[in-house]
CSV table of C-alpha atoms in Angstrom, one decimal:
chain,number,residue,atom,x,y,z
A,52,MET,CA,-12.1,-15.0,19.8
A,53,THR,CA,-13.2,-13.0,16.4
A,54,THR,CA,-10.4,-11.4,14.7
A,55,LEU,CA,-11.5,-8.2,13.2
A,56,PRO,CA,-10.4,-7.5,9.3
A,57,VAL,CA,-8.0,-4.8,8.2
A,58,VAL,CA,-9.2,-2.2,6.2
A,59,GLY,CA,-6.8,-1.1,3.1
A,60,ALA,CA,-7.4,2.1,1.3
A,61,ALA,CA,-6.9,3.6,-2.2
A,62,MET,CA,-4.7,6.5,-3.0
A,63,THR,CA,-2.8,8.6,-5.0
A,64,LEU,CA,1.7,8.2,-4.8
A,65,LYS,CA,1.3,11.9,-3.4
A,66,SER,CA,-1.2,10.3,-0.9
A,67,LEU,CA,0.6,7.7,0.1
A,68,GLU,CA,3.9,9.9,1.0
A,69,LEU,CA,1.2,11.3,4.0
A,70,HIS,CA,-0.1,8.2,4.8
A,71,ARG,CA,2.5,5.7,4.8
A,72,ASP,CA,3.5,5.3,8.4
A,73,TRP,CA,-0.4,4.6,8.8
A,74,LEU,CA,-0.5,1.9,6.1
A,75,ILE,CA,2.7,-0.2,7.3
A,76,ALA,CA,1.4,0.2,10.8
A,77,HIS,CA,-1.2,-2.4,10.2
A,78,GLN,CA,0.1,-3.8,6.6
A,79,ARG,CA,-2.8,-2.7,5.1
A,80,ASP,CA,-3.8,-3.2,1.7
A,81,LEU,CA,-2.9,-0.9,-1.1
A,82,GLU,CA,-4.9,0.4,-4.0
A,83,LEU,CA,-3.0,3.3,-6.3
A,84,GLN,CA,-5.0,5.6,-8.0
A,85,ASP,CA,-2.4,6.6,-10.4
A,86,PHE,CA,-2.7,5.0,-13.2
A,87,VAL,CA,-6.0,5.5,-14.6
A,88,MET,CA,-5.4,8.0,-17.1
A,89,ALA,CA,-4.8,7.8,-20.8
A,90,ASP,CA,-1.7,10.0,-20.7
A,91,VAL,CA,-0.5,8.5,-17.8
A,92,LEU,CA,-0.5,5.1,-19.9
A,93,ASN,CA,0.8,6.6,-22.8
A,94,GLY,CA,3.8,8.1,-21.5
A,95,ASP,CA,6.7,6.7,-19.4
A,96,TRP,CA,4.9,5.8,-16.0
A,97,MET,CA,7.7,3.7,-14.7
A,98,PRO,CA,9.1,6.4,-12.6
A,99,ARG,CA,5.9,6.3,-10.7
A,100,VAL,CA,6.2,2.7,-10.4
A,101,GLU,CA,9.9,3.3,-9.0
A,102,GLN,CA,8.6,5.8,-6.7
A,103,ALA,CA,5.7,3.5,-5.3
A,104,LYS,CA,8.3,0.9,-4.9
A,105,ARG,CA,10.5,3.2,-2.7
A,106,LEU,CA,7.6,4.5,-0.6
A,107,LEU,CA,6.4,1.1,0.1
A,108,ASP,CA,10.0,-0.1,0.9
A,109,GLY,CA,8.3,-2.6,4.4
A,110,HIS,CA,5.1,-2.6,3.4
A,111,THR,CA,4.0,-6.4,3.3
A,112,GLY,CA,0.0,-5.9,2.4
A,113,ARG,CA,-1.4,-7.1,-0.8
A,114,VAL,CA,-1.0,-3.9,-3.5
A,115,GLY,CA,-3.4,-3.4,-6.5
A,116,ILE,CA,-4.1,-0.8,-8.6
A,117,HIS,CA,-7.7,0.8,-9.9
A,118,GLY,CA,-7.3,0.2,-14.1
A,119,PRO,CA,-8.1,2.5,-16.7
A,120,PHE,CA,-11.8,3.3,-17.4
A,121,TRP,CA,-12.4,7.0,-18.7
A,122,GLY,CA,-14.0,7.0,-21.8
A,123,PHE,CA,-14.8,3.4,-22.8
A,124,THR,CA,-16.7,0.4,-21.5
A,125,ILE,CA,-15.6,-3.3,-22.4
A,126,ASP,CA,-18.7,-4.2,-24.0
A,127,SER,CA,-18.5,-1.8,-26.8
A,128,GLU,CA,-20.7,-2.3,-29.9
A,129,ASP,CA,-17.8,-0.5,-31.7
A,130,PRO,CA,-15.0,-2.7,-32.7
A,131,ASP,CA,-12.8,0.3,-32.7
A,132,VAL,CA,-13.6,1.1,-29.3
A,133,ARG,CA,-13.3,-2.3,-28.0
A,134,ALA,CA,-9.6,-2.1,-29.2
A,135,VAL,CA,-9.0,0.9,-27.5
A,136,ALA,CA,-10.4,-0.5,-24.4
A,137,SER,CA,-8.2,-3.6,-24.6
A,138,ARG,CA,-5.3,-1.6,-25.4
A,139,ARG,CA,-5.9,0.4,-22.4
A,140,ILE,CA,-6.7,-2.9,-19.8
A,141,ASP,CA,-3.1,-4.3,-21.2
A,142,GLN,CA,-1.3,-1.2,-20.7
A,143,GLY,CA,-2.7,-1.3,-17.1
A,144,LEU,CA,-1.5,-4.8,-16.3
A,145,ALA,CA,1.8,-3.8,-17.9
A,146,VAL,CA,1.9,-1.7,-14.9
A,147,CYS,CA,0.8,-4.4,-12.5
A,148,GLU,CA,3.7,-6.9,-13.9
A,149,ALA,CA,5.9,-4.5,-13.3
A,150,LEU,CA,4.9,-3.5,-9.8
A,151,GLY,CA,4.0,-6.6,-8.6
A,152,ALA,CA,0.3,-5.6,-8.3
A,153,THR,CA,-1.9,-8.4,-7.7
A,154,HIS,CA,-5.5,-6.9,-8.6
A,155,MET,CA,-6.6,-4.8,-11.2
A,156,VAL,CA,-9.9,-2.7,-10.9
A,157,ILE,CA,-11.8,-2.8,-14.0
A,158,HIS,CA,-15.8,-1.4,-14.2
A,159,SER,CA,-18.6,-3.2,-15.0
A,160,PRO,CA,-20.4,-3.0,-18.5
A,161,PHE,CA,-24.0,-3.1,-16.8
A,162,THR,CA,-26.3,-0.6,-16.6
A,163,THR,CA,-29.6,0.2,-15.5
A,164,TRP,CA,-30.7,0.5,-19.3
A,165,SER,CA,-29.0,-2.7,-20.1
A,166,TYR,CA,-31.0,-4.5,-17.2
A,167,ASN,CA,-34.2,-3.4,-18.2
A,168,HIS,CA,-33.5,-4.4,-22.1
A,169,ILE,CA,-31.9,-7.6,-21.0
A,170,MET,CA,-35.2,-8.6,-19.2
A,171,ASN,CA,-36.8,-8.0,-22.7
A,172,GLU,CA,-34.3,-9.6,-24.6
A,173,LYS,CA,-32.3,-12.2,-22.9
A,174,LYS,CA,-30.0,-12.8,-26.0
A,175,GLU,CA,-28.7,-9.2,-25.6
A,176,PHE,CA,-27.3,-10.6,-22.2
A,177,TYR,CA,-25.3,-13.2,-23.9
A,178,ALA,CA,-24.2,-10.5,-26.3
A,179,ILE,CA,-22.5,-8.7,-23.7
A,180,ILE,CA,-20.6,-11.2,-22.5
A,181,GLU,CA,-19.3,-11.8,-26.0
A,182,ARG,CA,-18.0,-8.5,-26.2
A,183,CYS,CA,-16.6,-8.8,-23.4
A,184,HIS,CA,-14.6,-11.5,-24.3
A,185,GLN,CA,-13.5,-9.8,-27.3
A,186,THR,CA,-12.3,-6.8,-25.1
A,187,ILE,CA,-10.4,-8.5,-22.5
A,188,GLY,CA,-10.2,-12.3,-23.2
A,189,ALA,CA,-6.2,-11.7,-24.0
A,190,ALA,CA,-5.7,-9.8,-20.7
A,191,VAL,CA,-7.3,-12.3,-18.6
A,192,LYS,CA,-4.6,-15.0,-20.4
A,193,ARG,CA,-2.1,-12.0,-19.3
A,194,ALA,CA,-3.5,-12.1,-15.9
A,195,GLU,CA,-3.2,-15.4,-15.1
A,196,ASP,CA,0.8,-15.5,-16.7
A,197,ILE,CA,1.3,-12.5,-14.2
A,198,GLY,CA,-0.6,-13.5,-10.9
A,199,CYS,CA,-2.9,-10.5,-11.3
A,200,GLU,CA,-7.1,-10.5,-10.6
A,201,LEU,CA,-8.9,-8.3,-12.7
A,202,VAL,CA,-12.0,-7.4,-10.3
A,203,ILE,CA,-14.9,-6.2,-11.9
A,204,GLU,CA,-16.4,-3.5,-10.2
A,205,ASN,CA,-20.3,-2.5,-10.3
A,206,ILE,CA,-20.9,0.9,-11.2
A,207,GLU,CA,-24.6,0.9,-12.5
A,208,ASP,CA,-25.3,-2.4,-11.5
A,209,LYS,CA,-28.7,-3.1,-11.0
A,210,ASP,CA,-28.8,-7.0,-10.7
A,211,PRO,CA,-25.6,-8.0,-8.9
A,212,ALA,CA,-26.2,-11.5,-10.7
A,213,GLN,CA,-25.5,-10.6,-13.7
A,214,ARG,CA,-21.9,-9.4,-13.0
A,215,ILE,CA,-21.0,-12.8,-11.2
A,216,ALA,CA,-22.5,-14.5,-14.5
A,217,LEU,CA,-19.3,-12.6,-16.5
A,218,ALA,CA,-16.7,-13.2,-14.1
A,219,ASP,CA,-17.7,-16.7,-14.2
A,220,SER,CA,-17.8,-16.9,-18.4
A,221,PHE,CA,-14.0,-16.4,-18.0
A,222,ASN,CA,-13.6,-19.6,-16.4
A,223,SER,CA,-10.2,-18.5,-15.0
A,224,PRO,CA,-8.9,-17.7,-11.3
A,225,ALA,CA,-7.6,-14.4,-12.8
A,226,VAL,CA,-11.7,-12.8,-12.9
A,227,SER,CA,-13.1,-11.8,-10.0
A,228,VAL,CA,-15.7,-9.4,-8.4
A,229,SER,CA,-15.8,-6.1,-6.5
A,230,VAL,CA,-18.5,-4.5,-4.6
A,231,ASP,CA,-18.3,-0.8,-4.2
A,232,THR,CA,-20.6,0.1,-1.4
A,233,GLY,CA,-21.6,3.7,-2.4
A,234,HIS,CA,-22.1,2.3,-6.1
A,235,ALA,CA,-24.5,-0.4,-4.8
A,236,HIS,CA,-26.2,2.4,-2.4
A,237,TYR,CA,-26.7,4.5,-5.2
A,238,ALA,CA,-28.3,1.6,-7.3
A,239,HIS,CA,-30.5,0.4,-4.5
A,240,GLY,CA,-31.8,4.1,-3.7
A,241,SER,CA,-32.0,5.2,-7.4
A,242,THR,CA,-33.1,2.3,-9.4
A,243,GLY,CA,-34.6,-0.2,-7.0
A,244,ALA,CA,-31.6,-2.6,-6.8
A,245,PRO,CA,-31.3,-4.7,-3.7
A,246,PRO,CA,-29.4,-3.1,-0.9
A,247,VAL,CA,-25.6,-3.1,-0.1
A,248,ASP,CA,-25.1,-6.1,1.7
A,249,HIS,CA,-27.2,-8.2,-0.9
A,250,TYR,CA,-24.3,-7.4,-3.4
A,251,ILE,CA,-22.0,-8.7,-0.9
A,252,ARG,CA,-23.9,-12.1,-0.3
A,253,ILE,CA,-24.9,-12.5,-3.9
A,254,ALA,CA,-20.9,-12.3,-4.9
A,255,GLY,CA,-19.9,-15.1,-2.7
A,256,ALA,CA,-16.9,-16.7,-3.5
A,257,ARG,CA,-16.3,-14.7,-6.2
A,258,LEU,CA,-15.9,-11.6,-4.2
A,259,LYS,CA,-12.6,-10.8,-3.9
A,260,HIS,CA,-12.6,-6.6,-3.5
A,261,VAL,CA,-14.6,-4.2,-1.7
A,262,HIS,CA,-14.7,-0.6,-2.3
A,263,LEU,CA,-15.7,1.1,1.2
A,264,GLN,CA,-17.1,4.2,0.8
A,265,ASP,CA,-20.5,6.2,2.4
A,266,ALA,CA,-22.7,7.8,0.4
A,267,ASP,CA,-26.7,9.0,0.8
A,268,GLY,CA,-28.5,6.4,-2.4
A,269,TYR,CA,-28.3,9.6,-4.4
A,270,GLY,CA,-25.4,9.6,-5.9
A,271,ASP,CA,-21.5,8.5,-6.0
A,272,ARG,CA,-20.2,10.8,-3.3
A,273,HIS,CA,-17.3,8.9,-1.7
A,274,TRP,CA,-17.5,10.4,1.4
A,275,SER,CA,-15.8,9.4,4.7
A,276,LEU,CA,-17.3,6.6,6.2
A,277,GLY,CA,-20.4,7.3,8.6
A,278,GLU,CA,-20.9,10.5,6.5
A,279,GLY,CA,-23.9,9.0,4.8
A,280,SER,CA,-26.7,6.5,5.1
A,281,ILE,CA,-25.2,3.0,4.5
A,282,LEU,CA,-25.9,0.6,7.1
A,283,TRP,CA,-22.2,-0.7,7.9
A,284,HIS,CA,-23.5,-3.2,10.6
A,285,SER,CA,-25.0,-4.7,7.5
A,286,VAL,CA,-22.4,-4.7,5.3
A,287,PHE,CA,-19.8,-6.4,7.6
A,288,THR,CA,-22.3,-9.2,8.8
A,289,ALA,CA,-22.3,-9.9,4.9
A,290,LEU,CA,-18.2,-9.6,4.5
A,291,THR,CA,-18.4,-12.4,7.7
A,292,GLU,CA,-20.2,-14.9,5.5
A,293,THR,CA,-17.5,-14.9,2.7
A,294,ASP,CA,-14.2,-16.9,3.2
A,295,SER,CA,-13.1,-14.9,0.0
A,296,CYS,CA,-10.7,-12.8,2.2
A,297,PRO,CA,-11.4,-9.7,-0.1
A,298,ARG,CA,-9.3,-7.2,0.1
A,299,LEU,CA,-11.4,-4.0,1.5
A,300,ILE,CA,-10.2,-0.6,0.1
A,301,ILE,CA,-11.5,2.7,1.8
A,302,GLU,CA,-11.9,4.5,-1.3
A,303,LEU,CA,-12.7,8.5,-0.7
A,304,ARG,CA,-12.6,11.7,-2.4
A,305,ASP,CA,-10.8,13.2,0.3
A,306,HIS,CA,-7.7,11.1,1.1
A,307,SER,CA,-7.1,13.2,4.3
A,308,LYS,CA,-10.1,11.3,5.7
A,309,ILE,CA,-8.8,8.0,5.4
A,310,PRO,CA,-7.6,7.4,9.0
A,311,ALA,CA,-10.6,8.7,10.1
A,312,SER,CA,-13.0,6.1,8.1
A,313,ALA,CA,-10.9,3.3,9.5
A,314,ALA,CA,-11.3,5.0,13.0
A,315,TYR,CA,-15.0,5.2,12.5
A,316,LEU,CA,-15.2,1.3,11.7
A,317,ALA,CA,-12.8,0.4,14.6
A,318,GLY,CA,-15.1,2.7,16.8
A,319,LEU,CA,-18.2,0.3,15.7
A,320,GLY,CA,-16.0,-2.7,16.5
A,321,LEU,CA,-16.2,-3.9,12.8
A,322,ALA,CA,-12.8,-3.7,11.5
A,323,ILE,CA,-9.2,-2.5,12.1
């Protein structure tokens, strides 16, 4: 008898108050979204951590956060921007340490532009890797120390293997990859990238996190599952082929539709 995977969700503390019972009923994994903004990270964020701990009393699922990403990329060619990015990532890990969070999402540096130019000039790929090490090298060591995993999420990535190579370059158990289904579907529909299930298969053992959102292959929709054109059976078939036990995180713009998205997958016989 096959045991279906249990999906979790990404949400803010405000939404956690509303969906707490749904989350705890199946001890679903959680990703908090309150710590992506600079003003939060530069301020006193400890009351938010304390609120989260109160709301999660009785919760035994895995907890993580979406790390900061607005306004920077981890491979910036400007050393001053890299310094800001390093500080933001370190602030995110400070939240993880206080919260006991065991994953933090960070964004991939790879774009369609970089894909096309890497194909023409291979040394640019290694330059991107080097700049990423300069930005988050210290963060990787801190993540190792606190038992947190940095999961690199595809954004514009056209070649899924490039992100795997970036994760491998750190040679650390604290760095792995995430697949965002909507981002992959956008890249497939708009840039000629492989379909979503290929992103999952190519990630293989490095896949530790998945953002589940539906889309139309044109934009980053974050629609409720079933509202777009992603082939969910192919996605979950690919997931059954990995033994890395990735966190399956429903990530929607409309948090009120999170339970309905889980119910949609349950109706297809794919997940709980």
